Amino acid sequence: MEQIYLAGGCLWGVQEFIKYVPGVISTEAGRANGSAQPKEHEASKSDDNPNAYDGYAECVQIEFDPSITSVTVLMKHLFEIIDPYSVNKQGVDVGEKYRTGVYSTDAQHLAEAERYIASREDADRIALEVLPLTKYVASDDIHQHHLSHFPEDHHLCHIPWELLHKYKS
């Protein structure tokens, strides 16, 4: 099994969509590559430390089976649910934490993601960052599989409900 981290705006929607993609074994909502030094868990953010997640991108940690899927295939799926030209914005969510990106500790994953982007006719317009994973913090339990537990919150997500469940069997 291998791990990669995908950021596509609000982590609720990305997790709800990607967890049903064939070859995805497990997912965890979290944050990647920020500048602050948060404690191990999101609960550490409080009124006395409002900048605990400065610079982090909302993302989903994905464990996948490379015999079933690949980084290229996961990239194609990510592009189904994002506006790849948008900077720090997806749908109504605006801010640095909603940027799009691909992060990994495996240089081959990053090279494959870059090759996928370069192969697209619109490569020069794509605003997706492809970077080594430097930091990762899991989100609180309330954010894990949030739209499965609280479908009434879907109105807060930029991804249409039908698309969220495109691969759900």
Protein backbone atom coordinates (compact mmCIF):
# COMPACT_ATOMS: atom_id res chain seq x y z
CA MET A 1 0.00 0.00 0.00
CA GLU A 2 1.10 3.56 -0.69
CA GLN A 3 0.06 6.98 0.59
CA ILE A 4 -0.53 10.28 -1.13
CA TYR A 5 -2.19 13.50 0.03
CA LEU A 6 -4.64 15.35 -2.21
CA ALA A 7 -5.95 18.86 -1.61
CA GLY A 8 -8.97 20.02 -3.55
CA GLY A 9 -10.65 22.71 -1.51
CA CYS A 10 -12.89 21.64 1.36
CA LEU A 11 -11.64 18.33 2.73
CA TRP A 12 -15.18 17.04 3.39
CA GLY A 13 -15.99 16.83 -0.30
CA VAL A 14 -12.62 15.49 -1.38
CA GLN A 15 -12.84 12.69 1.18
CA GLU A 16 -16.46 11.85 0.33
CA PHE A 17 -15.57 11.58 -3.37
CA ILE A 18 -12.18 9.87 -3.28
CA LYS A 19 -12.99 7.17 -0.73
CA TYR A 20 -15.19 5.39 -3.29
CA VAL A 21 -12.61 5.38 -6.11
CA PRO A 22 -11.46 1.84 -6.96
CA GLY A 23 -8.09 1.07 -5.39
CA VAL A 24 -8.49 3.52 -2.50
CA ILE A 25 -8.11 1.52 0.72
CA SER A 26 -8.61 4.24 3.33
CA THR A 27 -8.82 8.01 3.73
CA GLU A 28 -8.22 10.50 6.51
CA ALA A 29 -9.15 14.18 6.48
CA GLY A 30 -6.34 16.48 7.57
CA ARG A 31 -4.07 19.38 6.75
CA ALA A 32 -0.75 19.46 4.93
CA ASN A 33 2.33 21.63 4.54
CA GLY A 34 1.59 24.53 6.84
CA SER A 35 3.94 27.00 8.43
CA ALA A 36 2.67 26.73 12.02
CA GLN A 37 3.74 23.96 14.37
CA PRO A 38 0.41 22.52 15.55
CA LYS A 39 0.12 19.90 18.20
CA GLU A 40 -0.68 16.39 17.13
CA HIS A 41 -4.41 16.93 16.87
CA GLU A 42 -6.70 19.68 15.65
CA ALA A 43 -8.22 20.01 19.13
CA SER A 44 -5.07 21.94 20.04
CA LYS A 45 -6.42 24.93 18.10
CA SER A 46 -8.07 27.31 20.50
CA ASP A 47 -8.92 30.97 20.97
CA ASP A 48 -5.50 31.56 22.50
CA ASN A 49 -3.81 30.10 19.40
CA PRO A 50 -5.95 31.14 16.39
CA ASN A 51 -3.08 30.70 13.92
CA ALA A 52 -2.40 27.05 14.77
CA TYR A 53 -2.98 26.03 11.14
CA ASP A 54 -1.38 28.92 9.26
CA GLY A 55 -0.46 27.94 5.75
CA TYR A 56 -1.94 24.45 5.86
CA ALA A 57 -3.95 23.07 2.95
CA GLU A 58 -7.05 21.07 3.74
CA CYS A 59 -6.32 17.65 2.30
CA VAL A 60 -7.09 13.96 2.41
CA GLN A 61 -4.50 11.33 3.20
CA ILE A 62 -5.16 8.45 0.83
CA GLU A 63 -3.89 4.93 1.23
CA PHE A 64 -4.14 3.17 -2.12
CA ASP A 65 -3.31 -0.17 -3.67
CA PRO A 66 -0.85 0.46 -6.54
CA SER A 67 -1.87 -2.83 -8.17
CA ILE A 68 -5.38 -1.39 -8.66
CA THR A 69 -4.82 2.34 -9.17
CA SER A 70 -1.99 4.81 -9.68
CA VAL A 71 -1.07 8.39 -8.97
CA THR A 72 -2.04 9.25 -12.54
CA VAL A 73 -5.50 7.74 -12.10
CA LEU A 74 -5.94 9.49 -8.74
CA MET A 75 -4.93 12.76 -10.42
CA LYS A 76 -7.57 12.25 -13.11
CA HIS A 77 -10.15 11.74 -10.36
CA LEU A 78 -8.99 14.85 -8.49
CA PHE A 79 -9.42 16.87 -11.67
CA GLU A 80 -13.06 15.70 -11.82
CA ILE A 81 -13.86 17.66 -8.65
CA ILE A 82 -11.66 20.76 -8.77
CA ASP A 83 -11.24 23.90 -10.80
CA PRO A 84 -7.56 23.36 -11.63
CA TYR A 85 -7.05 27.00 -12.65
CA SER A 86 -8.25 28.52 -9.40
CA VAL A 87 -5.76 29.80 -6.84
CA ASN A 88 -6.71 29.48 -3.16
CA LYS A 89 -10.36 28.96 -4.02
CA GLN A 90 -12.74 26.11 -4.77
CA GLY A 91 -16.43 26.94 -5.08
CA VAL A 92 -17.42 29.35 -2.32
CA ASP A 93 -14.43 28.41 -0.17
CA VAL A 94 -11.73 31.07 -0.41
CA GLY A 95 -8.36 31.23 1.29
CA GLU A 96 -4.95 29.62 1.31
CA LYS A 97 -6.26 26.54 3.11
CA TYR A 98 -8.47 25.77 0.08
CA ARG A 99 -5.63 25.62 -2.43
CA THR A 100 -5.26 22.54 -4.60
CA GLY A 101 -2.26 20.30 -4.32
CA VAL A 102 -0.62 16.92 -4.36
CA TYR A 103 1.79 16.02 -1.58
CA SER A 104 3.83 12.91 -0.93
CA THR A 105 6.95 11.65 0.78
CA ASP A 106 7.61 9.53 -2.35
CA ALA A 107 9.46 11.46 -5.07
CA GLN A 108 8.09 9.05 -7.70
CA HIS A 109 4.53 10.06 -6.78
CA LEU A 110 5.40 13.72 -7.29
CA ALA A 111 7.14 13.01 -10.61
CA GLU A 112 4.08 11.06 -11.81
CA ALA A 113 1.77 13.90 -10.77
CA GLU A 114 3.95 16.42 -12.62
CA ARG A 115 3.97 14.19 -15.74
CA TYR A 116 0.18 14.00 -15.64
CA ILE A 117 -0.14 17.78 -15.44
CA ALA A 118 2.46 18.30 -18.19
CA SER A 119 0.56 15.89 -20.47
CA ARG A 120 -2.57 18.04 -20.38
CA GLU A 121 -3.27 20.59 -23.10
CA ASP A 122 -4.01 23.16 -20.39
CA ALA A 123 -0.84 22.47 -18.37
CA ASP A 124 0.30 26.10 -18.54
CA ARG A 125 -2.92 27.25 -16.78
CA ILE A 126 -3.00 24.67 -13.97
CA ALA A 127 -2.56 26.14 -10.48
CA LEU A 128 -2.12 22.86 -8.59
CA GLU A 129 0.95 22.64 -6.37
CA VAL A 130 2.98 19.43 -6.41
CA LEU A 131 5.27 19.33 -3.40
CA PRO A 132 6.96 16.98 -0.95
CA LEU A 133 4.89 16.46 2.18
CA THR A 134 6.60 18.36 4.98
CA LYS A 135 3.91 18.30 7.68
CA TYR A 136 0.58 16.56 8.16
CA VAL A 137 -2.01 16.91 10.90
CA ALA A 138 -5.14 14.74 11.06
CA SER A 139 -8.43 16.58 11.53
CA ASP A 140 -10.76 16.05 14.47
CA ASP A 141 -13.18 13.11 14.37
CA ILE A 142 -16.07 15.46 13.48
CA HIS A 143 -14.35 16.10 10.12
CA GLN A 144 -13.69 12.43 9.30
CA HIS A 145 -16.21 11.24 6.68
CA HIS A 146 -18.25 14.30 7.62
CA LEU A 147 -20.60 14.24 4.63
CA SER A 148 -21.38 10.55 5.19
CA HIS A 149 -22.37 11.30 8.78
CA PHE A 150 -23.96 14.70 8.12
CA PRO A 151 -25.28 14.75 4.52
CA GLU A 152 -27.35 17.82 5.40
CA ASP A 153 -24.05 19.77 5.39
CA HIS A 154 -23.58 19.10 1.67
CA HIS A 155 -24.74 22.64 0.87
CA LEU A 156 -21.33 23.73 2.25
CA CYS A 157 -19.50 21.65 -0.36
CA HIS A 158 -18.64 22.80 -3.88
CA ILE A 159 -18.96 19.30 -5.38
CA PRO A 160 -22.42 18.24 -6.64
CA TRP A 161 -23.92 15.36 -4.62
CA GLU A 162 -24.20 13.07 -7.67
CA LEU A 163 -20.51 13.57 -8.44
CA LEU A 164 -19.53 12.92 -4.82
CA HIS A 165 -20.98 9.42 -5.16
CA LYS A 166 -20.06 8.72 -8.77
CA TYR A 167 -17.92 5.72 -7.77
CA LYS A 168 -19.99 4.53 -4.80
CA SER A 169 -21.20 0.98 -5.35
